């Protein structure tokens, strides 16, 4: 699933292509909004909110989308061949004189009143990459359920918005605890530091960079992440084979030597 940094990059691409320009083409290929037409409306902005995208248009309308596991927005120059999947997977087309934004496999796509955006994203905690970011509030949200495993709490977008499975594993590694460690068992200073580390890591990965997501700072190939995706391979810090087990239905990675706490 795309995480907050990926959504930030997608929003930047869409905003650059559409904002300040009038739509010359609009096609929402979902039954509920199939007759809606945004043609002729000016695009005001495209803003990320956690893992959500909000494209705002004049007249007080917002196109809300969420990519989940397989969704993607692609931007093409006028006349450029669309690439992103077969035509039957296209859920949205927004075109201007110069660019066309095409949304593939979007599981969430709805046209709402801009004044009612809270109905779609109001439940989210502070956005790691947004103007409302507040590490103290995020830490307090995490601690509100002290018995909850840290990995699950980090993925709950109501606590803080933008973390996905990759950052969950990497942040638990940096905190030197397993993802199954109860939040309330952590030292008092850990959660604020963890929230600040999450903000720092996502911010560092928001640029239009050619390489993969990086949490280690290493420039060596295959050493971009401490533990995520490294099952049975050496931990980059101590050399112990990284372990993998499901948590809440998702593959979870940890180093049995560098990280203390309960395990499955």
Coordinates of C-alpha atoms in Angstrom, one line a residue, residues 20-121:
X20 CA -4.6 26.6 -12.1
X21 CA -5.9 25.0 -15.3
X22 CA -9.4 24.4 -16.6
X23 CA -10.5 20.8 -17.2
X24 CA -11.2 20.0 -20.9
X25 CA -12.0 16.4 -20.1
X26 CA -13.7 14.7 -17.2
X27 CA -14.6 11.0 -16.9
X28 CA -15.4 9.3 -13.6
X29 CA -15.9 5.6 -14.3
X30 CA -17.6 4.5 -11.2
X31 CA -21.4 3.9 -11.2
X32 CA -22.3 6.5 -8.5
X33 CA -20.6 9.4 -10.3
X34 CA -20.7 8.2 -13.9
X35 CA -22.8 11.2 -14.9
X36 CA -20.8 13.8 -13.1
X37 CA -19.0 16.2 -15.3
X38 CA -16.2 18.5 -14.1
X39 CA -15.4 19.8 -17.6
X40 CA -15.0 23.6 -17.6
X41 CA -14.1 23.8 -13.9
X42 CA -10.8 25.3 -12.7
X43 CA -8.6 23.0 -10.6
X44 CA -7.7 24.8 -7.5
X45 CA -5.3 22.4 -5.9
X46 CA -4.5 18.8 -5.2
X47 CA -3.7 18.1 -1.5
X48 CA -2.6 14.9 0.3
X49 CA -4.1 14.0 3.6
X50 CA -2.4 11.0 5.1
X51 CA -2.9 8.3 2.5
X52 CA -5.8 10.2 0.9
X53 CA -5.8 12.6 -2.1
X54 CA -8.1 15.6 -2.4
X55 CA -8.4 17.3 -5.8
X56 CA -10.4 20.6 -5.3
X57 CA -12.3 22.4 -8.1
X58 CA -14.1 25.7 -8.4
X59 CA -17.7 25.5 -7.4
X60 CA -16.9 23.9 -4.1
X61 CA -16.3 20.3 -5.3
X62 CA -13.6 17.8 -4.2
X63 CA -12.6 14.6 -5.8
X64 CA -11.5 12.3 -3.0
X65 CA -9.5 9.2 -3.8
X66 CA -7.6 6.5 -1.9
X67 CA -5.1 4.1 -3.6
X68 CA -5.1 1.3 -1.0
X69 CA -3.0 -1.6 -2.4
X70 CA -3.1 -1.3 -6.1
X71 CA -4.4 2.1 -7.1
X72 CA -2.3 4.7 -8.9
X73 CA -2.5 8.1 -10.6
X74 CA -0.5 8.7 -13.7
X75 CA 0.1 12.0 -15.5
X76 CA 0.6 12.1 -19.3
X77 CA 1.4 14.9 -21.7
X78 CA -1.1 15.7 -24.4
X79 CA -1.0 13.0 -27.0
X80 CA 1.2 10.7 -25.0
X81 CA 0.1 7.0 -24.8
X82 CA -1.4 6.1 -21.5
X83 CA 0.5 3.4 -19.5
X84 CA -0.7 2.1 -16.2
X85 CA -2.9 -0.9 -17.0
X86 CA -5.7 -2.0 -19.3
X87 CA -8.5 0.4 -20.1
X88 CA -11.0 -1.5 -18.0
X89 CA -9.0 -0.6 -14.9
X90 CA -9.3 3.1 -15.4
X91 CA -11.6 4.8 -12.9
X92 CA -11.0 8.5 -13.5
X93 CA -9.7 10.8 -16.3
X94 CA -9.0 14.5 -15.7
X95 CA -7.6 16.3 -18.7
X96 CA -6.4 19.8 -19.5
X97 CA -5.0 21.3 -22.7
X98 CA -1.5 20.1 -21.8
X99 CA -1.9 17.0 -19.5
X100 CA -4.2 14.2 -18.6
X101 CA -4.3 12.6 -15.2
X102 CA -5.5 9.0 -15.3
X103 CA -6.5 7.0 -12.1
X104 CA -6.1 3.3 -12.3
X105 CA -7.7 0.7 -10.0
X106 CA -8.9 3.3 -7.5
X107 CA -10.9 1.5 -4.9
X108 CA -12.1 4.8 -3.3
X109 CA -13.3 7.5 -5.7
X110 CA -16.0 10.0 -4.7
X111 CA -17.1 13.5 -5.6
X112 CA -18.0 15.5 -2.5
X113 CA -18.6 19.0 -1.4
X114 CA -15.3 20.7 -0.4
X115 CA -17.1 22.0 2.8
X116 CA -17.8 18.4 3.7
X117 CA -14.2 17.0 3.3
X118 CA -14.2 16.1 7.0
X119 CA -16.7 13.4 6.2
X120 CA -13.9 11.6 4.3
X121 CA -10.8 12.5 6.2

